[in-house]
PDB file of C-alpha atoms in Angstrom:
ATOM      1  CA  MET W   1      -0.514  -0.696   0.179  1.00 58.00           C
ATOM      2  CA  LEU W   2       2.647   2.156   0.921  1.00 60.00           C
ATOM      3  CA  ARG W   3       5.060   1.570  -1.945  1.00 66.00           C
ATOM      4  CA  GLN W   4       2.253   2.282  -4.746  1.00 62.00           C
ATOM      5  CA  LEU W   5       1.341   5.408  -2.922  1.00 55.00           C
ATOM      6  CA  TYR W   6       5.464   6.036  -3.184  1.00 56.00           C
ATOM      7  CA  TYR W   7       5.200   5.240  -6.895  1.00 57.00           C
ATOM      8  CA  LEU W   8       2.166   7.345  -7.250  1.00 57.00           C
ATOM      9  CA  ILE W   9       3.376  10.816  -5.731  1.00 59.00           C
ATOM     10  CA  LEU W  10       7.418  10.223  -7.643  1.00 58.00           C
ATOM     11  CA  PRO W  11       6.296  11.628 -11.265  1.00 57.00           C
ATOM     12  CA  TYR W  12       5.742  14.413  -8.726  1.00 60.00           C
ATOM     13  CA  ARG W  13       8.083  14.799  -6.509  1.00 66.00           C
ATOM     14  CA  SER W  14       9.789  18.213  -8.023  1.00 68.00           C
ATOM     15  CA  ILE W  15       7.286  19.992  -7.007  1.00 74.00           C
ATOM     16  CA  ALA W  16       8.415  19.494  -3.793  1.00 76.00           C
ATOM     17  CA  TYR W  17      10.715  22.140  -3.091  1.00 79.00           C
ATOM     18  CA  PRO W  18       9.133  25.482  -5.227  1.00 82.00           C
ATOM     19  CA  PHE W  19       5.916  24.375  -2.465  1.00 85.00           C
ATOM     20  CA  LEU W  20       7.416  24.623   0.575  1.00 85.00           C
ATOM     21  CA  LEU W  21       9.720  27.673  -0.840  1.00 88.00           C
ATOM     22  CA  LEU W  22       6.938  29.195  -1.956  1.00 90.00           C
ATOM     23  CA  SER W  23       4.486  28.323   1.206  1.00 91.00           C
ATOM     24  CA  ALA W  24       7.173  29.633   3.511  1.00 93.00           C
ATOM     25  CA  ILE W  25       6.921  33.164   1.891  1.00 94.00           C
ATOM     26  CA  THR W  26       2.554  33.085   0.946  1.00 94.00           C
ATOM     27  CA  VAL W  27       1.376  31.193   4.141  1.00 94.00           C
ATOM     28  CA  PRO W  28       3.508  33.983   6.692  1.00 95.00           C
ATOM     29  CA  CYS W  29       2.892  37.066   4.838  1.00 95.00           C
ATOM     30  CA  TRP W  30      -1.045  36.034   4.937  1.00 94.00           C
ATOM     31  CA  LEU W  31      -0.737  35.525   8.165  1.00 93.00           C
ATOM     32  CA  ILE W  32      -0.395  39.037   8.492  1.00 94.00           C
ATOM     33  CA  VAL W  33      -2.349  40.370   6.230  1.00 92.00           C
ATOM     34  CA  ARG W  34      -5.250  38.423   7.882  1.00 91.00           C
ATOM     35  CA  LEU W  35      -4.101  39.044  11.774  1.00 90.00           C
ATOM     36  CA  TYR W  36      -3.929  42.328  10.823  1.00 89.00           C
ATOM     37  CA  HIS W  37      -7.446  42.576   9.545  1.00 87.00           C
ATOM     38  CA  SER W  38      -8.778  40.828  12.811  1.00 86.00           C
ATOM     39  CA  ARG W  39      -7.310  43.524  14.360  1.00 85.00           C
ATOM     40  CA  THR W  40      -8.997  46.546  12.390  1.00 86.00           C
ATOM     41  CA  SER W  41     -12.253  44.649  11.907  1.00 81.00           C
ATOM     42  CA  ALA W  42     -15.861  45.054  13.989  1.00 76.00           C
ATOM     43  CA  HIS W  43     -16.352  41.760  13.370  1.00 79.00           C
ATOM     44  CA  PRO W  44     -15.079  38.709  15.338  1.00 80.00           C
ATOM     45  CA  ALA W  45     -13.074  36.395  12.775  1.00 78.00           C
ATOM     46  CA  SER W  46     -14.055  32.729  12.526  1.00 87.00           C
ATOM     47  CA  PHE W  47     -11.466  29.700  13.194  1.00 88.00           C
ATOM     48  CA  GLY W  48     -13.604  27.916  11.113  1.00 90.00           C
ATOM     49  CA  ARG W  49     -12.943  30.693   8.161  1.00 90.00           C
ATOM     50  CA  GLU W  50      -9.461  31.768   8.687  1.00 92.00           C
ATOM     51  CA  LEU W  51      -8.980  28.251   8.595  1.00 94.00           C
ATOM     52  CA  LEU W  52     -10.617  27.537   5.238  1.00 94.00           C
ATOM     53  CA  LEU W  53      -9.287  30.367   4.041  1.00 94.00           C
ATOM     54  CA  LEU W  54      -5.478  29.218   4.321  1.00 95.00           C
ATOM     55  CA  ILE W  55      -5.976  26.110   2.987  1.00 96.00           C
ATOM     56  CA  PHE W  56      -7.084  28.013  -0.133  1.00 96.00           C
ATOM     57  CA  VAL W  57      -3.844  30.171   0.106  1.00 96.00           C
ATOM     58  CA  VAL W  58      -1.624  26.973   0.241  1.00 95.00           C
ATOM     59  CA  TYR W  59      -3.624  25.072  -2.725  1.00 96.00           C
ATOM     60  CA  LEU W  60      -2.848  28.525  -4.868  1.00 95.00           C
ATOM     61  CA  SER W  61       0.414  27.684  -3.738  1.00 94.00           C
ATOM     62  CA  GLY W  62       0.645  24.393  -4.740  1.00 92.00           C
ATOM     63  CA  LEU W  63      -1.011  25.255  -7.544  1.00 93.00           C
ATOM     64  CA  ALA W  64       2.066  27.567  -9.060  1.00 91.00           C
ATOM     65  CA  ALA W  65       4.870  25.402  -8.078  1.00 89.00           C
ATOM     66  CA  ALA W  66       3.132  22.627  -9.245  1.00 86.00           C
ATOM     67  CA  THR W  67       2.474  24.385 -12.962  1.00 86.00           C
ATOM     68  CA  LEU W  68       5.324  27.629 -12.777  1.00 81.00           C
ATOM     69  CA  GLU W  69       7.847  25.600 -11.921  1.00 76.00           C
ATOM     70  CA  PRO W  70      10.989  25.159 -14.764  1.00 68.00           C
ATOM     71  CA  ASN W  71      10.838  22.600 -17.203  1.00 61.00           C
ATOM     72  CA  HIS W  72      14.522  22.227 -18.939  1.00 52.00           C
ATOM     73  CA  SER W  73      13.523  18.506 -19.571  1.00 51.00           C
ATOM     74  CA  ARG W  74      11.300  18.050 -22.000  1.00 49.00           C
ATOM     75  CA  ALA W  75      13.127  18.445 -25.472  1.00 45.00           C
ATOM     76  CA  SER W  76      10.118  17.797 -27.407  1.00 46.00           C
ATOM     77  CA  VAL W  77       8.143  20.631 -26.171  1.00 47.00           C
ATOM     78  CA  ALA W  78      11.203  23.284 -27.149  1.00 44.00           C
ATOM     79  CA  ALA W  79      10.853  21.766 -30.648  1.00 43.00           C
ATOM     80  CA  THR W  80       7.327  23.255 -30.915  1.00 54.00           C
ATOM     81  CA  ASP W  81       6.016  26.757 -30.470  1.00 63.00           C
ATOM     82  CA  GLY W  82       4.843  25.842 -27.528  1.00 67.00           C
ATOM     83  CA  ILE W  83       0.823  26.654 -27.882  1.00 79.00           C
ATOM     84  CA  GLU W  84      -1.126  24.327 -29.148  1.00 81.00           C
ATOM     85  CA  LEU W  85      -4.934  25.702 -30.133  1.00 79.00           C
ATOM     86  CA  ARG W  86      -6.818  22.679 -31.240  1.00 82.00           C
ATOM     87  CA  PRO W  87      -8.110  19.919 -28.954  1.00 83.00           C
ATOM     88  CA  ASN W  88      -7.282  17.239 -29.376  1.00 79.00           C
ATOM     89  CA  LEU W  89      -9.545  13.722 -28.656  1.00 78.00           C
ATOM     90  CA  ALA W  90      -6.279  11.337 -28.337  1.00 73.00           C
ATOM     91  CA  SER W  91      -4.146  13.388 -26.252  1.00 73.00           C
ATOM     92  CA  LEU W  92      -7.105  13.833 -24.094  1.00 77.00           C
ATOM     93  CA  THR W  93      -7.456  10.344 -23.628  1.00 75.00           C
ATOM     94  CA  CYS W  94      -3.938   8.548 -24.158  1.00 77.00           C
ATOM     95  CA  SER W  95      -5.317   6.763 -27.199  1.00 72.00           C
ATOM     96  CA  SER W  96      -2.128   7.599 -28.681  1.00 62.00           C
ATOM     97  CA  ALA W  97       0.822   8.523 -28.324  1.00 48.00           C
ATOM     98  CA  THR W  98       1.745  10.212 -31.247  1.00 51.00           C
ATOM     99  CA  GLY W  99       3.744  13.163 -30.735  1.00 49.00           C
ATOM    100  CA  TRP W 100       6.631  11.046 -28.283  1.00 49.00           C
ATOM    101  CA  ARG W 101       9.109   8.201 -29.016  1.00 51.00           C
ATOM    102  CA  GLY W 102       9.839   4.956 -26.982  1.00 51.00           C
ATOM    103  CA  SER W 103       7.178   3.042 -24.567  1.00 50.00           C
ATOM    104  CA  THR W 104       6.990   5.275 -21.910  1.00 67.00           C
ATOM    105  CA  ALA W 105       4.974   7.655 -23.665  1.00 68.00           C
ATOM    106  CA  ARG W 106       1.355   6.699 -22.833  1.00 71.00           C
ATOM    107  CA  GLY W 107       2.987   6.459 -19.419  1.00 73.00           C
ATOM    108  CA  PHE W 108       3.424   9.618 -19.545  1.00 72.00           C
ATOM    109  CA  CYS W 109       0.544  11.138 -21.355  1.00 78.00           C
ATOM    110  CA  MET W 110      -1.789   9.539 -18.640  1.00 82.00           C
ATOM    111  CA  ARG W 111       0.770  11.072 -16.183  1.00 80.00           C
ATOM    112  CA  ASN W 112      -0.061  14.546 -17.386  1.00 82.00           C
ATOM    113  CA  ALA W 113      -3.758  13.661 -17.971  1.00 87.00           C
ATOM    114  CA  ARG W 114      -4.412  13.284 -13.528  1.00 88.00           C
ATOM    115  CA  GLY W 115      -2.013  15.468 -13.134  1.00 88.00           C
ATOM    116  CA  ASN W 116      -4.395  18.056 -14.670  1.00 92.00           C
ATOM    117  CA  VAL W 117      -7.537  16.822 -13.492  1.00 94.00           C
ATOM    118  CA  ALA W 118      -6.169  15.959  -9.888  1.00 93.00           C
ATOM    119  CA  LEU W 119      -4.936  19.515  -9.709  1.00 94.00           C
ATOM    120  CA  PHE W 120      -8.290  21.059 -10.296  1.00 97.00           C
ATOM    121  CA  ILE W 121     -10.353  18.895  -8.386  1.00 96.00           C
ATOM    122  CA  PRO W 122      -9.443  20.619  -4.779  1.00 96.00           C
ATOM    123  CA  LEU W 123     -10.122  24.270  -7.284  1.00 97.00           C
ATOM    124  CA  GLY W 124     -13.545  23.096  -7.191  1.00 95.00           C
ATOM    125  CA  PHE W 125     -14.014  22.139  -4.011  1.00 95.00           C
ATOM    126  CA  LEU W 126     -12.794  25.338  -2.193  1.00 96.00           C
ATOM    127  CA  LEU W 127     -14.462  27.848  -4.306  1.00 95.00           C
ATOM    128  CA  PRO W 128     -18.417  27.404  -3.000  1.00 94.00           C
ATOM    129  CA  LEU W 129     -17.211  26.599   0.236  1.00 93.00           C
ATOM    130  CA  VAL W 130     -14.924  30.283  -0.059  1.00 94.00           C
ATOM    131  CA  PHE W 131     -17.195  32.160  -1.656  1.00 93.00           C
ATOM    132  CA  ARG W 132     -20.657  32.109  -0.747  1.00 88.00           C
ATOM    133  CA  ARG W 133     -22.596  33.401  -3.028  1.00 89.00           C
ATOM    134  CA  LEU W 134     -20.548  31.732  -6.524  1.00 91.00           C
ATOM    135  CA  ARG W 135     -22.595  29.990  -9.193  1.00 91.00           C
ATOM    136  CA  PHE W 136     -22.128  26.304 -10.219  1.00 92.00           C
ATOM    137  CA  TRP W 137     -21.862  28.397 -14.246  1.00 93.00           C
ATOM    138  CA  SER W 138     -19.755  30.712 -12.617  1.00 95.00           C
ATOM    139  CA  ALA W 139     -17.115  29.210 -10.851  1.00 95.00           C
ATOM    140  CA  LEU W 140     -16.345  26.660 -13.865  1.00 95.00           C
ATOM    141  CA  LEU W 141     -15.528  30.365 -15.409  1.00 96.00           C
ATOM    142  CA  VAL W 142     -13.236  31.102 -12.627  1.00 96.00           C
ATOM    143  CA  ALA W 143     -11.555  28.230 -13.060  1.00 97.00           C
ATOM    144  CA  ALA W 144     -11.045  28.101 -17.161  1.00 96.00           C
ATOM    145  CA  ALA W 145     -10.316  32.086 -16.101  1.00 97.00           C
ATOM    146  CA  LEU W 146      -7.292  30.578 -14.211  1.00 97.00           C
ATOM    147  CA  SER W 147      -6.514  27.301 -16.191  1.00 96.00           C
ATOM    148  CA  ILE W 148      -6.156  30.175 -18.979  1.00 95.00           C
ATOM    149  CA  SER W 149      -3.511  32.282 -17.691  1.00 95.00           C
ATOM    150  CA  ILE W 150      -1.771  29.185 -16.316  1.00 93.00           C
ATOM    151  CA  GLU W 151      -1.587  28.414 -19.687  1.00 92.00           C
ATOM    152  CA  LEU W 152      -0.590  32.033 -21.040  1.00 91.00           C
ATOM    153  CA  LEU W 153       2.403  31.944 -18.388  1.00 89.00           C
ATOM    154  CA  GLN W 154       3.744  29.261 -19.374  1.00 86.00           C
ATOM    155  CA  TYR W 155       3.743  30.454 -23.066  1.00 85.00           C
ATOM    156  CA  LEU W 156       5.687  33.410 -21.544  1.00 85.00           C
ATOM    157  CA  SER W 157       8.299  32.619 -19.566  1.00 79.00           C
ATOM    158  CA  ARG W 158       9.984  30.731 -23.318  1.00 73.00           C
ATOM    159  CA  GLY W 159      11.516  33.294 -23.100  1.00 68.00           C
ATOM    160  CA  TRP W 160      13.552  32.893 -20.500  1.00 69.00           C
ATOM    161  CA  GLY W 161      14.363  29.074 -21.390  1.00 61.00           C
ATOM    162  CA  VAL W 162      10.885  27.466 -19.579  1.00 64.00           C
ATOM    163  CA  ASN W 163      10.012  24.436 -22.065  1.00 68.00           C
ATOM    164  CA  ARG W 164       6.279  24.735 -20.755  1.00 75.00           C
ATOM    165  CA  LEU W 165       3.544  24.153 -23.997  1.00 79.00           C
ATOM    166  CA  ALA W 166       0.821  26.552 -23.222  1.00 83.00           C
ATOM    167  CA  ASP W 167      -2.250  23.651 -24.473  1.00 88.00           C
ATOM    168  CA  VAL W 168      -6.328  24.084 -25.201  1.00 92.00           C
ATOM    169  CA  ASN W 169      -5.427  20.028 -23.813  1.00 92.00           C
ATOM    170  CA  ASP W 170      -4.826  21.485 -20.396  1.00 93.00           C
ATOM    171  CA  VAL W 171      -7.442  24.649 -20.167  1.00 95.00           C
ATOM    172  CA  ILE W 172      -9.802  21.219 -20.915  1.00 95.00           C
ATOM    173  CA  LEU W 173      -8.752  18.506 -18.167  1.00 95.00           C
ATOM    174  CA  ASN W 174      -8.347  21.541 -15.660  1.00 96.00           C
ATOM    175  CA  VAL W 175     -11.569  22.518 -16.066  1.00 96.00           C
ATOM    176  CA  ALA W 176     -13.081  19.474 -15.769  1.00 96.00           C
ATOM    177  CA  GLY W 177     -11.227  18.666 -12.617  1.00 96.00           C
ATOM    178  CA  ALA W 178     -12.872  21.557 -11.551  1.00 97.00           C
ATOM    179  CA  CYS W 179     -16.426  19.919 -12.006  1.00 97.00           C
ATOM    180  CA  LEU W 180     -15.544  17.216 -10.556  1.00 96.00           C
ATOM    181  CA  GLY W 181     -14.667  19.444  -7.428  1.00 96.00           C
ATOM    182  CA  LEU W 182     -18.119  21.320  -7.708  1.00 95.00           C
ATOM    183  CA  LEU W 183     -20.257  18.579  -8.073  1.00 94.00           C
ATOM    184  CA  LEU W 184     -18.083  16.885  -5.378  1.00 94.00           C
ATOM    185  CA  VAL W 185     -19.525  20.058  -2.724  1.00 92.00           C
ATOM    186  CA  SER W 186     -22.822  19.819  -4.223  1.00 88.00           C
ATOM    187  CA  MET W 187     -23.621  16.290  -3.221  1.00 89.00           C
ATOM    188  CA  LEU W 188     -22.011  16.647   0.379  1.00 85.00           C
ATOM    189  CA  ARG W 189     -24.116  19.738   0.596  1.00 76.00           C
ATOM    190  CA  TRP W 190     -27.325  18.730  -0.879  1.00 75.00           C
ATOM    191  CA  ARG W 191     -30.013  17.881   0.705  1.00 63.00           C
ATOM    192  CA  PRO W 192     -33.265  16.471  -0.073  1.00 61.00           C
ATOM    193  CA  GLY W 193     -35.713  18.811  -1.117  1.00 56.00           C
ATOM    194  CA  SER W 194     -33.366  21.389  -1.470  1.00 53.00           C
ATOM    195  CA  ARG W 195     -30.608  23.412  -4.153  1.00 53.00           C
ATOM    196  CA  PRO W 196     -27.136  22.143  -4.374  1.00 49.00           C
ATOM    197  CA  ALA W 197     -25.688  25.045  -1.992  1.00 50.00           C
ATOM    198  CA  VAL W 198     -23.111  25.763  -5.226  1.00 52.00           C
ATOM    199  CA  ALA W 199     -25.916  27.470  -7.476  1.00 47.00           C
ATOM    200  CA  ARG W 200     -27.246  29.684  -5.397  1.00 48.00           C
ATOM    201  CA  ALA W 201     -26.992  32.796  -5.844  1.00 40.00           C
TER     202      ALA W 201
END
């Protein structure tokens, strides 16, 4: 069990150090801001609410570390123009590995697809909890806007030698992950005879 978990996490170990470094900067800054806010606000701070906001900040730090970390090892990406604007069903489903060479191509594709979906599941789960009036479709638009912004930054970072590909397929997988998170929180908050909480105004 532990060995399987280790091998599942192994491909993503490279983001651990950037995540810890970024969290070491953002978390203290966030705590200082929230402490100042609690001192100046007339309303008492809720521990549960503050903990939720802190989790959201830590998640965003992890997202930035996972998606904006320099990647100098993908020669196949460096050989392209760095952008893919056409949705590709084979890339989304890993039914074809035409773009890569070697026996590990399908494994790479599967890890990439799973990673893009998994990265945005927490976003879909946290958005309606942090922003309580956010509707389902508005939350999906937020997720899409965030994913597009990440892809744009990845494309622009190529000017600094960072081999990242801006891919519309990543955006589709990200939004699918956010949708799963939104559905999960809706099911957890749903009660018979009531509308899903995430869909309320």
